[in-house]
Short mmCIF file of C-alpha atoms and ligand atoms in Angstrom, two decimals:
data_model
loop_
_atom_site.label_atom_id
_atom_site.label_comp_id
_atom_site.label_asym_id
_atom_site.label_seq_id
_atom_site.Cartn_x
_atom_site.Cartn_y
_atom_site.Cartn_z
CA MET A 30 -20.94 -15.31 -23.10
CA VAL A 31 -20.45 -14.32 -19.43
CA VAL A 32 -18.74 -11.45 -18.47
CA LYS A 33 -15.62 -11.95 -16.80
CA THR A 34 -13.07 -9.56 -14.67
CA VAL A 35 -11.16 -6.97 -17.66
CA ARG A 36 -8.17 -7.65 -18.60
CA GLY A 37 -5.36 -6.02 -15.89
CA THR A 38 -7.89 -6.69 -13.12
CA SER A 39 -9.14 -8.77 -10.64
CA ASP A 40 -11.04 -9.46 -7.51
CA ILE A 41 -10.00 -10.03 -4.15
CA LEU A 42 -11.24 -13.12 -3.45
CA PRO A 43 -12.91 -14.02 0.44
CA CYS A 44 -10.20 -16.52 0.54
CA ASN A 45 -7.16 -14.22 0.32
CA VAL A 46 -8.80 -11.04 2.00
CA ASP A 47 -7.64 -11.50 5.52
CA THR A 48 -3.76 -10.59 3.93
CA TRP A 49 -5.50 -7.69 2.83
CA GLN A 50 -7.31 -6.79 5.87
CA ALA A 51 -4.11 -7.67 8.06
CA LEU A 52 -1.65 -5.68 6.06
CA GLU A 53 -4.43 -2.38 5.79
CA LEU A 54 -4.86 -2.09 9.60
CA VAL A 55 -0.59 -2.75 9.80
CA SER A 56 -0.24 -0.08 7.51
CA ARG A 57 -2.87 1.94 9.25
CA ASN A 58 -1.91 1.74 13.13
CA LEU A 59 1.81 2.34 11.94
CA LEU A 60 1.16 5.37 10.14
CA GLU A 61 -0.94 6.88 12.89
CA ALA A 62 1.72 5.90 15.60
CA TYR A 63 3.78 8.46 12.79
CA ASP A 64 0.77 10.89 13.68
CA TYR A 65 0.20 10.76 9.73
CA LYS A 66 -4.23 11.00 9.07
CA GLU A 67 -5.72 9.46 6.31
CA ILE A 68 -6.93 11.38 3.30
CA ARG A 69 -9.47 9.91 0.96
CA THR A 70 -9.59 11.76 -2.16
CA PRO A 71 -11.85 10.96 -5.66
CA VAL A 72 -10.51 8.04 -8.09
CA PHE A 73 -10.69 10.30 -10.91
CA GLU A 74 -9.55 13.57 -11.23
CA GLN A 75 -8.94 16.26 -14.47
CA ALA A 76 -6.70 14.45 -16.19
CA GLY A 77 -5.04 17.83 -16.14
CA LEU A 78 -4.23 16.89 -13.18
CA PHE A 79 -1.45 14.58 -14.17
CA GLN A 80 -0.49 15.85 -17.32
CA LYS A 81 0.52 18.83 -14.92
CA SER A 82 2.33 17.23 -12.24
CA VAL A 83 3.54 13.74 -12.76
CA GLY A 84 4.29 14.92 -16.63
CA GLU A 85 3.29 14.75 -20.09
CA SER A 86 6.40 13.17 -21.20
CA THR A 87 6.43 10.28 -18.56
CA ASP A 88 5.29 6.79 -18.61
CA ILE A 89 2.43 7.01 -17.46
CA VAL A 90 0.95 10.01 -18.52
CA SER A 91 2.03 9.26 -22.07
CA LYS A 92 1.61 5.66 -22.52
CA GLU A 93 -0.49 4.15 -18.90
CA MET A 94 -3.39 6.86 -18.19
CA TYR A 95 -7.02 6.01 -18.65
CA VAL A 96 -8.26 9.44 -20.12
CA PHE A 97 -12.15 9.41 -21.25
CA SER A 98 -14.19 12.26 -21.56
CA ASP A 99 -17.78 12.00 -19.72
CA LYS A 100 -20.83 13.49 -21.33
CA LYS A 101 -20.24 16.98 -20.83
CA GLY A 102 -16.84 16.53 -22.68
CA ARG A 103 -14.40 17.00 -19.75
CA GLU A 104 -11.03 15.14 -20.17
CA LEU A 105 -11.10 13.08 -16.68
CA ALA A 106 -8.42 10.28 -16.04
CA LEU A 107 -8.31 7.54 -13.04
CA ARG A 108 -5.83 7.97 -10.84
CA PRO A 109 -2.67 6.24 -11.87
CA GLU A 110 -1.01 7.51 -8.39
CA GLY A 111 -1.52 9.75 -5.33
CA THR A 112 0.59 12.07 -5.01
CA ALA A 113 -0.82 14.80 -7.52
CA SER A 114 -4.49 14.54 -5.99
CA ILE A 115 -3.03 15.18 -2.60
CA VAL A 116 -1.36 18.02 -3.34
CA ARG A 117 -4.39 19.69 -5.40
CA SER A 118 -6.10 18.75 -2.36
CA PHE A 119 -3.79 20.75 0.03
CA ILE A 120 -3.81 23.14 -2.04
CA GLU A 121 -7.59 23.67 -2.77
CA HIS A 122 -8.35 23.29 1.03
CA ASN A 123 -5.79 25.76 2.00
CA MET A 124 -4.05 23.16 4.00
CA HIS A 125 -0.22 25.54 4.64
CA THR A 126 -2.74 27.27 7.46
CA GLN A 127 -3.00 23.99 9.50
CA THR A 128 -0.26 23.59 11.58
CA LEU A 129 3.41 21.92 9.94
CA PRO A 130 3.96 19.65 8.38
CA VAL A 131 0.43 18.13 7.49
CA LYS A 132 0.87 15.00 7.40
CA LEU A 133 -0.75 12.64 5.27
CA TYR A 134 -2.18 8.64 3.85
CA TYR A 135 -3.94 6.50 1.91
CA ILE A 136 -5.07 3.19 0.99
CA GLY A 137 -6.69 2.55 -2.23
CA PRO A 138 -6.93 1.60 -6.11
CA PHE A 139 -4.97 3.12 -8.85
CA PHE A 140 -5.37 2.37 -12.76
CA ARG A 141 -2.70 2.57 -15.50
CA TYR A 142 -2.80 0.95 -18.86
CA GLU A 143 0.35 -1.78 -18.74
CA ARG A 144 1.28 -4.92 -20.15
CA PRO A 145 -0.61 -7.38 -17.52
CA GLN A 146 2.78 -9.56 -16.07
CA ALA A 147 3.95 -10.57 -12.28
CA GLY A 148 3.46 -7.64 -10.34
CA ARG A 149 1.79 -5.39 -12.41
CA THR A 150 -1.90 -4.93 -13.29
CA ARG A 151 -4.24 -2.23 -14.35
CA GLN A 152 -5.58 -1.58 -11.68
CA PHE A 153 -2.89 -2.13 -8.59
CA HIS A 154 -3.43 -1.03 -5.09
CA GLN A 155 -1.16 1.43 -3.23
CA VAL A 156 -0.55 2.68 0.83
CA GLY A 157 1.22 5.98 0.50
CA ALA A 158 2.26 9.09 3.27
CA GLU A 159 2.74 12.37 2.54
CA ALA A 160 3.99 15.28 5.17
CA ILE A 161 4.25 18.73 3.35
CA GLY A 162 5.02 22.45 4.71
CA VAL A 163 8.43 21.52 6.47
CA GLU A 164 11.79 20.69 4.61
CA ASP A 165 13.40 19.02 7.37
CA VAL A 166 15.61 15.82 6.21
CA ARG A 167 14.51 13.73 9.57
CA LEU A 168 11.05 13.88 7.95
CA ASP A 169 12.77 12.27 4.42
CA ALA A 170 14.34 9.38 7.24
CA GLU A 171 10.51 8.75 8.68
CA ILE A 172 9.19 8.33 5.08
CA ILE A 173 11.85 6.14 4.55
CA ASP A 174 11.38 4.36 7.73
CA ILE A 175 7.39 3.73 7.37
CA ALA A 176 8.47 2.54 4.33
CA VAL A 177 10.28 -0.13 5.41
CA GLN A 178 8.39 -0.89 8.74
CA ILE A 179 5.17 -1.71 6.74
CA PRO A 180 6.12 -4.53 4.49
CA SER A 181 9.01 -5.36 7.45
CA LYS A 182 5.86 -5.30 10.50
CA MET A 183 4.02 -7.82 7.96
CA GLY A 184 6.44 -10.31 7.83
CA ILE A 185 8.48 -9.64 5.04
CA LYS A 186 12.48 -9.95 5.28
CA ASN A 187 15.56 -9.43 3.11
CA LEU A 188 13.81 -5.91 2.23
CA LYS A 189 16.96 -3.65 -0.35
CA VAL A 190 16.62 0.29 0.27
CA MET A 191 17.84 2.40 -2.78
CA LEU A 192 19.12 5.75 -2.14
CA ASN A 193 20.04 8.61 -4.43
CA SER A 194 19.84 12.45 -4.69
CA ILE A 195 18.49 13.95 -8.54
CA GLY A 196 19.63 17.18 -7.31
CA CYS A 197 17.82 20.68 -6.85
CA LYS A 198 17.69 23.62 -9.62
CA GLU A 199 21.25 24.28 -9.13
CA CYS A 200 23.16 21.52 -9.69
CA ARG A 201 20.45 18.74 -11.98
CA PRO A 202 20.64 21.13 -15.05
CA LYS A 203 24.15 21.28 -14.96
CA TYR A 204 24.02 17.42 -14.67
CA ILE A 205 21.51 16.96 -17.63
CA LYS A 206 23.79 19.25 -19.59
CA GLN A 207 26.95 16.82 -18.62
CA LEU A 208 25.29 13.72 -19.37
CA LEU A 209 24.26 15.07 -22.69
CA GLY A 210 27.83 15.52 -23.71
CA HIS A 211 28.48 11.95 -22.45
CA LEU A 212 25.77 10.19 -24.55
CA LYS A 213 25.90 12.99 -27.60
CA ASN A 214 27.93 10.58 -29.94
CA LYS A 215 26.17 7.41 -28.50
CA ILE A 216 22.42 8.41 -28.95
CA LYS A 217 21.95 5.77 -31.63
CA ASN A 218 23.38 3.06 -29.63
CA LEU A 219 20.72 3.81 -27.44
CA CYS A 220 16.82 2.08 -27.59
CA ALA A 221 13.93 4.06 -29.29
CA ASP A 222 12.85 5.14 -25.81
CA CYS A 223 15.94 6.49 -24.40
CA ASN A 224 16.14 8.19 -27.83
CA ARG A 225 13.00 10.31 -27.32
CA ARG A 226 14.27 10.81 -23.99
CA TYR A 227 17.10 12.19 -24.66
CA SER A 228 15.24 15.51 -25.80
CA THR A 229 12.59 15.01 -23.66
CA ASN A 230 13.55 13.44 -20.32
CA PRO A 231 17.22 12.66 -20.23
CA LEU A 232 17.54 11.66 -16.42
CA ARG A 233 14.71 8.78 -17.03
CA ILE A 234 18.04 7.09 -19.39
CA LEU A 235 20.22 6.03 -16.51
CA ASP A 236 17.65 3.76 -15.36
CA CYS A 237 16.14 1.93 -18.43
CA LYS A 238 16.22 -1.59 -18.02
CA LYS A 239 17.87 -2.11 -21.45
CA PRO A 240 21.04 -3.37 -21.76
CA GLU A 241 22.11 -1.25 -24.67
CA CYS A 242 21.44 1.92 -22.11
CA ILE A 243 23.26 0.67 -19.15
CA GLN A 244 26.17 -0.33 -21.19
CA ASN A 245 26.19 3.31 -22.51
CA VAL A 246 25.36 5.42 -19.29
CA LYS A 247 27.41 3.42 -17.57
CA ASP A 248 30.96 4.91 -17.89
CA GLY A 249 29.56 8.24 -17.81
CA PRO A 250 29.10 10.94 -14.67
CA THR A 251 26.43 10.25 -12.27
CA ILE A 252 24.24 12.25 -10.48
CA THR A 253 25.47 11.58 -7.32
CA GLU A 254 29.00 12.46 -8.14
CA ASN A 255 27.54 15.98 -9.41
CA LEU A 256 25.34 16.99 -6.30
CA CYS A 257 26.12 20.62 -5.53
CA ALA A 258 27.13 21.13 -1.58
CA LYS A 259 23.84 21.98 -0.20
CA CYS A 260 22.25 18.49 -2.27
CA ARG A 261 25.20 16.58 -0.72
CA ASN A 262 24.91 17.25 2.45
CA LYS A 263 21.49 16.57 2.79
CA LEU A 264 21.25 12.78 1.25
CA GLU A 265 24.40 12.37 4.11
CA THR A 266 22.13 13.41 6.69
CA VAL A 267 19.01 11.22 5.66
CA GLU A 268 21.89 8.39 5.29
CA ARG A 269 23.28 9.40 8.62
CA TYR A 270 19.53 9.25 10.23
CA ILE A 271 19.03 6.26 8.41
CA LYS A 272 21.73 4.46 9.51
CA TYR A 273 20.66 5.55 13.12
CA LEU A 274 17.47 3.34 12.88
CA ASP A 275 19.56 0.23 11.36
CA ILE A 276 18.17 0.45 8.46
CA ASP A 277 19.95 -1.84 5.58
CA TYR A 278 20.94 0.90 2.63
CA GLN A 279 22.44 1.40 -0.45
CA ILE A 280 23.65 4.02 -2.63
CA GLN A 281 22.70 3.32 -6.27
CA PRO A 282 23.74 6.65 -8.25
CA TYR A 283 21.92 5.36 -11.39
CA LEU A 284 18.54 6.05 -8.87
CA VAL A 285 15.70 8.22 -10.57
CA ARG A 286 11.77 7.92 -10.44
CA GLY A 287 9.25 8.37 -13.14
CA LEU A 288 7.57 11.16 -11.99
CA ASP A 289 8.67 14.67 -13.13
CA TYR A 290 8.01 15.89 -9.74
CA TYR A 291 10.86 14.58 -7.90
CA THR A 292 13.71 17.06 -6.51
CA GLY A 293 16.44 16.01 -3.93
CA VAL A 294 16.68 13.19 -2.34
CA ILE A 295 14.80 10.20 -3.38
CA PHE A 296 14.75 6.18 -2.90
CA GLU A 297 13.26 2.88 -3.80
CA ILE A 298 12.55 -0.46 -1.74
CA THR A 299 12.88 -3.83 -3.49
CA HIS A 300 13.01 -7.58 -3.24
CA SER A 301 14.26 -9.86 -4.97
CA GLN A 302 11.67 -12.43 -4.97
CA LEU A 303 10.12 -10.51 -7.00
CA GLY A 304 11.59 -11.25 -10.39
CA ALA A 305 11.50 -7.57 -12.61
CA GLN A 306 8.94 -5.83 -11.09
CA ASN A 307 11.24 -5.59 -7.68
CA VAL A 308 10.09 -2.30 -6.77
CA VAL A 309 7.99 -2.60 -2.84
CA ALA A 310 8.04 1.42 -2.38
CA ALA A 311 9.38 3.86 -3.65
CA GLY A 312 9.48 7.67 -3.06
CA GLY A 313 11.01 10.65 -2.72
CA ARG A 314 11.63 14.32 -2.07
CA TYR A 315 8.93 16.97 -4.53
CA ASP A 316 9.85 20.35 -2.73
CA ASN A 317 9.08 22.10 -6.42
CA LEU A 318 5.49 20.83 -6.92
CA ILE A 319 3.49 22.53 -4.78
CA GLU A 320 4.18 25.87 -6.32
CA GLN A 321 3.93 24.09 -9.76
CA MET A 322 0.24 23.77 -9.23
CA GLY A 323 -0.35 26.73 -8.03
CA GLY A 324 -0.21 26.72 -4.07
CA ARG A 325 2.70 28.73 -2.63
CA PRO A 326 6.39 27.44 -2.56
CA THR A 327 5.83 24.13 -0.06
CA PRO A 328 8.53 21.73 0.53
CA ALA A 329 6.83 18.08 0.62
CA VAL A 330 7.99 14.53 0.66
CA GLY A 331 5.95 11.36 0.53
CA PHE A 332 6.23 7.33 -0.57
CA ALA A 333 3.77 4.60 -2.12
CA ALA A 334 4.39 1.04 -1.98
CA GLY A 335 2.36 -1.13 -4.00
CA ILE A 336 0.37 -4.13 -1.74
CA GLU A 337 -0.27 -6.65 -4.87
CA ARG A 338 3.80 -6.83 -4.87
CA MET A 339 3.73 -7.15 -0.86
CA ILE A 340 0.72 -9.51 -1.17
CA MET A 341 2.64 -11.71 -3.19
CA LEU A 342 5.28 -12.26 -0.79
CA LEU A 343 3.39 -12.86 1.79
CA ALA A 344 1.61 -16.01 -0.18
CA HIS A 345 2.80 -18.62 1.42
CA ARG A 346 1.23 -16.76 4.81
CA ASN A 347 -2.13 -17.50 6.64
CA PHE A 348 -3.56 -13.84 8.44
CA GLN A 349 -7.01 -16.10 9.24
CA SER A 350 -8.00 -15.56 12.06
CA ASN A 351 -9.17 -17.91 14.15
CA ASN A 352 -11.34 -15.91 17.05
CA SER A 353 -14.31 -17.66 15.78
CA VAL A 354 -17.00 -19.48 17.28
CA CYS A 355 -19.60 -21.73 16.18
CA LEU A 356 -23.34 -22.31 17.71
CA ALA A 357 -24.76 -25.50 17.47
CA TYR A 358 -28.50 -26.40 17.82
CA LEU A 359 -29.93 -29.36 17.86
CA ASP A 360 -33.56 -31.32 18.29
CA PHE A 361 -35.31 -28.67 16.09
CA SER A 362 -35.09 -25.98 14.01
CA MET A 363 -33.69 -22.27 14.88
CA ASP A 364 -36.53 -20.30 16.84
CA GLU A 365 -37.10 -17.15 18.39
CA ARG A 366 -34.77 -18.03 21.73
CA VAL A 367 -31.96 -19.62 19.26
CA PHE A 368 -32.29 -16.44 16.96
CA LYS A 369 -31.81 -14.25 19.71
CA PHE A 370 -28.65 -16.19 21.69
CA LEU A 371 -26.86 -15.80 18.32
CA ALA A 372 -27.60 -12.05 17.86
CA GLU A 373 -26.97 -11.16 21.21
CA LEU A 374 -23.19 -13.06 20.28
CA ARG A 375 -22.64 -10.93 16.97
CA GLN A 376 -24.01 -7.73 18.79
CA ASN A 377 -21.21 -8.36 21.07
CA GLY A 378 -18.70 -8.51 18.36
CA ILE A 379 -18.30 -12.43 18.98
CA HIS A 380 -17.39 -13.87 15.05
CA THR A 381 -20.06 -16.07 15.29
CA LYS A 382 -20.86 -19.18 12.64
CA THR A 383 -23.55 -21.29 12.34
CA THR A 384 -26.08 -23.04 10.17
CA TYR A 385 -29.71 -22.62 8.85
CA GLN A 386 -30.40 -25.47 8.28
CA GLU A 387 -31.28 -28.72 10.21
CA LYS A 388 -28.56 -30.54 10.56
CA THR A 389 -27.02 -32.72 12.92
CA LEU A 390 -25.04 -31.95 15.58
CA LYS A 391 -22.03 -33.71 14.14
CA ASN A 392 -22.49 -32.72 11.16
CA GLN A 393 -22.63 -28.75 13.04
CA LEU A 394 -19.06 -29.63 15.02
CA LYS A 395 -17.39 -30.93 12.18
CA THR A 396 -18.11 -27.77 9.96
CA ALA A 397 -17.11 -25.83 13.01
CA ALA A 398 -13.82 -27.69 12.95
CA LYS A 399 -12.81 -27.66 9.42
CA SER A 400 -13.79 -23.82 9.54
CA ASN A 401 -11.09 -23.64 12.80
CA CYS A 402 -13.74 -22.22 15.39
CA LYS A 403 -12.15 -22.15 18.46
CA PHE A 404 -15.04 -22.79 20.01
CA SER A 405 -18.70 -24.38 19.92
CA LEU A 406 -21.58 -23.38 22.11
CA ILE A 407 -24.48 -26.56 22.17
CA LEU A 408 -27.83 -25.84 22.46
CA GLY A 409 -30.00 -28.69 23.16
CA ALA A 410 -33.62 -28.70 24.45
CA ASN A 411 -32.64 -29.20 27.68
CA GLU A 412 -30.36 -26.70 28.11
CA LEU A 413 -32.71 -24.35 26.63
CA LEU A 414 -35.42 -24.98 29.38
CA LYS A 415 -32.63 -24.52 31.83
CA GLY A 416 -30.99 -21.49 30.42
CA THR A 417 -27.37 -22.90 29.70
CA VAL A 418 -25.49 -23.70 26.48
CA ILE A 419 -22.84 -26.09 26.49
CA LEU A 420 -19.42 -24.56 26.05
CA ARG A 421 -16.70 -26.91 23.98
CA ASN A 422 -13.49 -26.20 23.41
CA MET A 423 -12.94 -27.37 19.55
CA LYS A 424 -9.36 -28.17 20.61
CA THR A 425 -9.29 -30.56 23.82
CA SER A 426 -12.94 -31.73 23.17
CA THR A 427 -13.42 -30.51 26.58
CA GLN A 428 -16.92 -29.17 27.42
CA GLU A 429 -18.63 -27.46 29.91
CA GLU A 430 -22.10 -25.92 30.96
CA ILE A 431 -22.98 -22.19 31.49
CA MET A 432 -25.27 -19.73 31.99
CA MET A 433 -26.70 -18.79 28.15
CA ASP A 434 -26.37 -15.05 30.11
CA ASN A 435 -23.02 -15.41 31.52
CA ALA A 436 -22.08 -17.26 27.75
CA VAL A 437 -20.54 -13.42 25.98
CA THR A 438 -18.62 -12.49 29.22
CA ILE A 439 -17.00 -16.47 29.41
CA ILE A 440 -16.11 -16.76 25.36
CA LYS A 441 -14.40 -12.87 25.47
CA LYS A 442 -12.39 -14.01 28.45
CA LYS A 443 -11.31 -16.74 26.60
CA PHE A 444 -10.23 -15.06 23.26
CA PRO A 445 -6.26 -13.03 23.26
CA LEU A 446 -6.42 -9.39 22.42
CA GLY A 447 -5.35 -8.34 19.89
CA GLY A 448 -6.61 -10.98 17.21
CA PHE A 449 -7.37 -8.89 13.96
CA ARG A 450 -11.22 -9.14 14.15
CA GLY A 451 -11.31 -8.71 17.99
CA MET A 452 -13.29 -5.72 19.00
P1 ATP B 27 7.46 0.54 -11.67
O1 ATP B 27 9.05 0.41 -12.31
O2 ATP B 27 7.82 -0.85 -11.17
O3 ATP B 27 6.72 0.14 -12.42
P2 ATP B 27 6.96 2.93 -10.87
O4 ATP B 27 7.91 3.87 -11.25
O5 ATP B 27 5.69 3.09 -11.81
O6 ATP B 27 7.49 1.22 -10.83
P3 ATP B 27 5.39 4.25 -8.45
O7 ATP B 27 4.76 5.27 -9.60
O8 ATP B 27 6.51 4.80 -7.93
O9 ATP B 27 5.86 2.94 -9.92
O10 ATP B 27 4.79 3.66 -7.59
C1 ATP B 27 4.66 3.04 -6.57
C2 ATP B 27 4.52 1.67 -6.36
O11 ATP B 27 3.58 1.36 -6.54
C3 ATP B 27 5.51 0.52 -7.11
O12 ATP B 27 6.99 0.30 -6.37
C4 ATP B 27 5.08 -1.19 -7.17
O13 ATP B 27 5.02 -1.54 -6.13
C5 ATP B 27 3.40 -0.61 -7.74
N1 ATP B 27 2.85 -0.30 -8.50
C6 ATP B 27 3.37 0.63 -9.63
N2 ATP B 27 2.53 0.65 -10.73
C7 ATP B 27 1.41 -0.84 -10.56
C8 ATP B 27 1.40 -1.67 -11.68
N3 ATP B 27 0.93 -1.69 -12.76
N4 ATP B 27 0.56 -2.75 -10.94
C9 ATP B 27 1.07 -3.52 -9.84
N5 ATP B 27 1.73 -2.63 -8.89
C10 ATP B 27 1.95 -1.26 -9.30
MG1 MG B 28 5.55 1.88 -14.04
#
């Protein structure tokens, strides 16, 4: 039998990879402009890391995590999200001694055992960032700004920012009491998951998508109305700062997040074209997590964006670079001189296509046009003798004879700066 990809995983094929690379480049450039440095943590960790941080009662840990034992019986997990590993690394490498905030970003694969559907796979990719060590609402606003900027810079429009606060150690427990009181006589109307959440994780009932749960939560108290003065003030300040950046947002009183570590301001960025899985990016503040994981008390804020979901929104766009040339040669097979010229072009960063089979000039130029080459370099026996090469503009079909020695300089001048693969 032919071996295929595992359910919920897929190949990112060369025909789609230009969009991925463009998105990664845009993300890196943007995050570095905001003074974030990349961190690369392992794709597997001790399972306990996620149980302790994301939370035992969350869907991610209780249902979706890939957990396995290695040959020595260690319980390991494929990482389902990025923040836990970064917090582990922050503590392990004493990053609190660095200038604060420590600003970190990541791009990579994550794994969740979920039912595969549009916008939901078992291996997926995220780009995310964390600002650790300073409690300042401007960092919340900055994180939201970056999470909006990445898809926007790629040309994705009509993003919506949903904002809320889930309060602090003071106001959240008081609110949860009120919520439980409101739902007390309605438990039997809630879905099975929410019946469980009622005793394990009541806040999560607020963002259950089942109509019966929405119905019963709708006329109850909201956390937004029950924030303490401090939390209210922080939420309003974040609003003020993102308004200043012209970010379109709306307060969503039932917004909570599916991970236990969040505190204070949280957000989701959605796009209506995505259907049921409409969240492109999400994040918020987690001021207690580092202490909870064994570090000293350290405030932090971060976000993660789903790369596949952004790619879905970019399906109609072409990010292919056309900064390439084609070396066509004729009347001889590729000899050492042609081979060396070809290597020189490539060593100088010029994306050069060629053939390794003997083909007619017509055939080679046809391939060059089909693969979107801007120029062809045509080498015949005569040109080789003179040390020249014919430079043909594939769009206008105009040709000029240039010295082989000058080819690199001339071609580099003809390509616009800033092409995705331009060196
Ligand atoms: P959702 O409610 O959409 O399942 P989540 O709350 O589980 O999202 P987060 O843990 O906040 O997701 O992850 C951040 C982002 O990563 C999501 O907004 C989404 O874009 C993406 N993401 C999460 N899970 C998957 C998945 N299984 N497949 C593809 N993308 C995903
Ligand atoms: Mg999920």
